[in-house]
Amino acid sequence: MTYFQQLLIISPLVFLAGFIDSIAGGGGLISLPAYLMAGVPPHTALGTNKLSSSIGMVFSTGAYLREGYVYKPLIPISIVGALIGSWIGAQSVLLLDEQILRWIMVITIPVITLLIIFKKDLLVPETREVNRVREQIIAAIVALTIGWYDGFFGPGAGTFLMLAFVGILKLDAVTACGNTKVVNFCSNIAALVVFIMAGTVNYALALPAAVFGIFGNILGAKLTIKNGAKIIKPIMIVVVLILMLTVLRDIFNVI
């Protein structure tokens, strides 16, 4: 496959991934397979995808920050928790079988999907009684847990983080998106440094693809800020369904 053919496959899918990721997380479910479809070796695909997605995420994160859709008191503890959880999760791979987690997700993802579809007030802002100590503890537990999942398994971590910010910490949907982007961006940068040091980034593919990812992220963030839950909910349903298909594919590939 020629370089031009690779870009023809990767670029539109990275645009779509950036668009979806800026709204509901889970863009990696689209962009990583795009690199693999283009014939990029798995380890290089991981590093290359991480660079292009991180560059695109700068712009969606910036959009949420500029518009004030980030609840800043939760950011430091969420970032620290996610990074620690991710490190623990990566270590857990050596001790636990990913297949167990896949089967658990086959059971839980349909429940999450039905919850998103039928719980009409899921993404509707609630009146929050702010207890800073309590919300910091909850945010730390949430970030550690989802960070562990991200390090151990990964797909859809941003979507789960956003659902936790809305469902448990009671942020409005757009602010939950903003907080998710900030936390995800920081964890992505930490992983990207590892990939760069390992030499598993194809810059010739990552940088042109990142341009398309930037436009996707900007468009998605603007639509989210303008439309809120009306656009977040359907995109989130699409993401969890893609995640379900991904998990089923992995299970039956192994089996």
Coordinates of C-alpha atoms in Angstrom, one line a residue:
M1 CA 0.0 0.0 0.0
T2 CA 1.4 3.4 -1.0
Y3 CA 1.8 6.3 1.4
F4 CA -1.0 8.2 -0.4
Q5 CA -3.4 5.3 -0.1
Q6 CA -2.6 5.1 3.6
L7 CA -3.5 8.7 4.1
L8 CA -6.7 8.2 2.1
I9 CA -7.8 5.6 4.6
I10 CA -6.5 7.2 7.8
S11 CA -7.4 10.9 7.3
P12 CA -11.2 10.8 7.1
L13 CA -11.4 8.2 9.9
V14 CA -9.2 10.3 12.1
F15 CA -11.5 13.3 11.4
L16 CA -14.5 11.2 12.4
A17 CA -12.7 9.9 15.5
G18 CA -11.8 13.5 16.6
F19 CA -15.4 14.6 16.1
I20 CA -16.8 11.8 18.2
D21 CA -14.0 11.9 20.8
S22 CA -14.6 15.6 21.5
I23 CA -18.3 15.0 22.1
A24 CA -18.5 11.6 23.9
G25 CA -15.0 10.1 24.1
G26 CA -14.1 6.8 22.5
G27 CA -12.5 8.2 19.3
G28 CA -9.7 5.7 19.6
L29 CA -12.3 3.0 18.7
I30 CA -12.3 4.4 15.2
S31 CA -8.8 6.0 14.7
L32 CA -6.7 3.0 15.9
P33 CA -8.4 0.5 13.6
A34 CA -7.9 3.1 10.8
Y35 CA -4.1 2.9 11.2
L36 CA -4.3 -0.9 11.3
M37 CA -6.4 -1.0 8.2
A38 CA -3.7 1.1 6.4
G39 CA -1.1 -1.6 7.2
V40 CA 0.6 0.1 10.1
P41 CA 2.2 -2.4 12.5
P42 CA 0.3 -2.6 15.8
H43 CA 2.9 -1.0 18.1
T44 CA 3.6 1.8 15.6
A45 CA -0.2 2.2 15.2
L46 CA -0.6 2.7 18.9
G47 CA 2.1 5.4 19.1
T48 CA 1.1 7.1 15.8
N49 CA -2.6 7.2 16.9
K50 CA -1.6 8.6 20.3
L51 CA 0.3 11.5 18.7
S52 CA -2.4 12.4 16.1
S53 CA -5.2 12.2 18.7
S54 CA -3.3 14.2 21.3
I55 CA -2.7 17.0 18.9
G56 CA -6.4 17.1 17.9
M57 CA -7.4 17.0 21.6
V58 CA -5.5 20.2 22.3
F59 CA -8.1 22.1 20.2
S60 CA -11.2 20.5 21.7
T61 CA -9.8 20.9 25.2
G62 CA -8.9 24.5 24.5
A63 CA -12.5 25.2 23.2
Y64 CA -14.1 23.9 26.5
L65 CA -11.6 25.9 28.6
R66 CA -12.2 29.1 26.6
E67 CA -15.9 28.8 27.0
G68 CA -15.7 28.0 30.7
Y69 CA -17.1 24.5 30.4
V70 CA -14.6 23.0 32.9
Y71 CA -15.2 22.5 36.6
K72 CA -11.6 23.3 37.7
P73 CA -11.8 22.2 41.4
L74 CA -12.0 18.5 40.2
I75 CA -9.2 18.7 37.6
P76 CA -6.0 18.2 39.8
I77 CA -7.3 15.2 41.7
S78 CA -8.8 13.7 38.6
I79 CA -5.6 14.0 36.7
V80 CA -3.5 12.5 39.5
G81 CA -6.0 9.7 40.1
A82 CA -6.2 8.8 36.4
L83 CA -2.4 8.7 36.1
I84 CA -2.0 6.6 39.2
G85 CA -4.9 4.3 38.2
S86 CA -3.5 3.9 34.7
W87 CA -0.1 2.9 36.0
I88 CA -1.7 0.3 38.3
G89 CA -3.9 -0.9 35.5
A90 CA -0.9 -1.4 33.2
Q91 CA 0.8 -3.5 36.0
S92 CA -2.4 -5.5 36.4
V93 CA -2.1 -6.8 32.9
L94 CA 0.7 -9.0 34.2
L95 CA -1.5 -10.5 36.9
L96 CA -5.0 -10.7 35.4
D97 CA -6.6 -12.1 32.3
E98 CA -8.1 -9.4 30.0
Q99 CA -10.6 -12.0 28.8
I100 CA -12.4 -11.8 32.1
L101 CA -12.9 -8.1 31.8
R102 CA -14.2 -8.5 28.2
W103 CA -16.9 -10.9 29.4
I104 CA -17.9 -8.5 32.2
M105 CA -18.2 -5.7 29.6
V106 CA -20.4 -7.9 27.4
I107 CA -22.9 -7.9 30.3
T108 CA -22.5 -4.3 31.5
I109 CA -22.3 -2.4 28.2
P110 CA -25.9 -3.3 27.1
V111 CA -27.1 -2.1 30.6
I112 CA -25.2 1.2 30.1
T113 CA -26.7 1.6 26.6
L114 CA -30.2 1.1 27.8
L115 CA -29.6 3.5 30.7
I116 CA -28.4 6.2 28.2
I117 CA -31.4 5.6 25.9
F118 CA -34.2 5.4 28.4
K119 CA -33.0 7.6 31.3
K120 CA -34.2 10.9 29.9
D121 CA -32.7 13.0 32.6
L122 CA -29.3 11.3 32.5
L123 CA -27.5 14.3 30.9
V124 CA -29.8 17.0 32.3
P125 CA -28.1 19.4 34.8
E126 CA -29.0 18.8 38.5
T127 CA -28.9 21.1 41.4
R128 CA -25.6 20.4 43.1
E129 CA -24.9 20.7 46.8
V130 CA -21.1 21.3 46.8
N131 CA -19.2 19.6 49.6
R132 CA -15.6 20.0 48.4
V133 CA -14.1 17.3 50.6
R134 CA -16.7 14.8 49.5
E135 CA -16.5 15.6 45.8
Q136 CA -12.7 15.4 45.9
I137 CA -12.9 12.0 47.4
I138 CA -15.4 10.8 44.9
A139 CA -13.5 12.3 42.0
A140 CA -10.3 10.5 43.2
I141 CA -12.1 7.2 43.4
V142 CA -13.7 7.7 39.9
A143 CA -10.4 8.7 38.3
L144 CA -8.5 5.9 39.9
T145 CA -11.1 3.3 38.8
I146 CA -11.4 4.5 35.2
G147 CA -7.7 5.2 35.1
W148 CA -7.1 1.5 36.1
Y149 CA -9.5 0.4 33.3
D150 CA -7.6 2.6 30.8
G151 CA -4.3 1.2 31.7
F152 CA -5.5 -2.4 31.9
F153 CA -7.8 -2.4 28.8
G154 CA -8.5 1.1 27.5
P155 CA -11.3 1.3 24.9
G156 CA -14.0 3.8 25.8
A157 CA -12.3 5.1 29.0
G158 CA -13.2 8.7 28.1
T159 CA -16.9 7.8 27.7
F160 CA -17.0 6.1 31.0
L161 CA -15.2 9.0 32.6
M162 CA -17.8 11.4 31.2
L163 CA -20.7 9.2 32.4
A164 CA -19.1 9.2 35.9
F165 CA -18.7 13.0 35.9
V166 CA -22.4 13.4 35.0
G167 CA -24.0 10.5 36.9
I168 CA -21.9 10.5 40.1
L169 CA -20.4 14.0 40.4
K170 CA -23.5 15.6 38.9
L171 CA -21.8 17.9 36.4
D172 CA -23.8 19.1 33.5
A173 CA -23.2 17.3 30.2
V174 CA -21.0 19.9 28.5
T175 CA -18.9 20.6 31.6
A176 CA -18.4 16.8 32.0
C177 CA -17.1 16.8 28.4
G178 CA -14.7 19.6 29.3
N179 CA -13.4 17.8 32.4
T180 CA -13.1 14.6 30.5
K181 CA -11.0 16.2 27.8
V182 CA -8.6 17.8 30.2
V183 CA -8.0 14.5 32.1
N184 CA -7.8 12.5 28.9
F185 CA -5.3 14.9 27.4
C186 CA -3.0 14.7 30.4
S187 CA -3.1 10.9 30.4
N188 CA -2.5 10.8 26.6
I189 CA 0.6 13.0 26.9
A190 CA 2.0 10.6 29.6
A191 CA 1.5 7.6 27.3
L192 CA 2.7 9.6 24.2
V193 CA 6.1 10.3 25.9
V194 CA 6.5 6.5 26.4
F195 CA 5.7 5.8 22.7
I196 CA 8.1 8.6 21.5
M197 CA 10.9 7.3 23.6
A198 CA 10.3 3.8 22.3
G199 CA 10.4 5.1 18.7
T200 CA 7.0 3.8 17.8
V201 CA 5.6 6.9 16.2
N202 CA 5.3 7.3 12.4
Y203 CA 5.4 11.1 12.1
A204 CA 4.8 11.1 8.3
L205 CA 1.4 9.6 9.0
A206 CA 0.6 11.1 12.4
L207 CA 1.1 14.8 11.5
P208 CA -1.1 14.9 8.3
A209 CA -3.7 12.8 10.1
A210 CA -3.6 15.2 13.0
V211 CA -4.7 18.1 10.8
F212 CA -7.9 16.2 10.0
G213 CA -8.3 15.3 13.7
I214 CA -8.0 19.0 14.6
F215 CA -10.9 19.9 12.4
G216 CA -13.0 17.0 13.8
N217 CA -12.2 18.0 17.4
I218 CA -13.1 21.7 16.7
L219 CA -16.3 20.8 15.0
G220 CA -17.4 18.4 17.7
A221 CA -16.6 20.8 20.6
K222 CA -18.4 23.6 18.9
L223 CA -21.5 21.5 18.3
T224 CA -21.4 20.2 21.9
I225 CA -21.1 23.7 23.4
K226 CA -24.0 24.9 21.2
N227 CA -26.4 21.9 21.6
G228 CA -25.4 20.2 24.8
A229 CA -27.1 16.9 25.7
K230 CA -29.0 16.9 22.4
I231 CA -25.9 15.9 20.5
I232 CA -24.0 14.2 23.3
K233 CA -26.6 11.5 23.9
P234 CA -26.9 10.0 20.4
I235 CA -23.1 10.1 19.9
M236 CA -22.6 8.4 23.3
I237 CA -25.0 5.6 22.2
V238 CA -22.9 5.2 19.0
V239 CA -19.7 5.0 21.0
V240 CA -20.9 2.3 23.4
L241 CA -22.3 0.2 20.6
I242 CA -19.0 0.4 18.7
L243 CA -17.3 -0.6 22.0
M244 CA -19.7 -3.6 22.3
L245 CA -18.8 -4.7 18.8
T246 CA -15.1 -4.3 19.5
V247 CA -15.3 -6.4 22.7
L248 CA -17.3 -9.1 21.0
R249 CA -14.8 -9.2 18.1
D250 CA -11.9 -9.5 20.5
I251 CA -13.6 -12.3 22.4
F252 CA -14.3 -14.4 19.4
N253 CA -10.9 -13.7 17.9
V254 CA -9.4 -15.2 21.0
I255 CA -11.8 -18.0 21.2

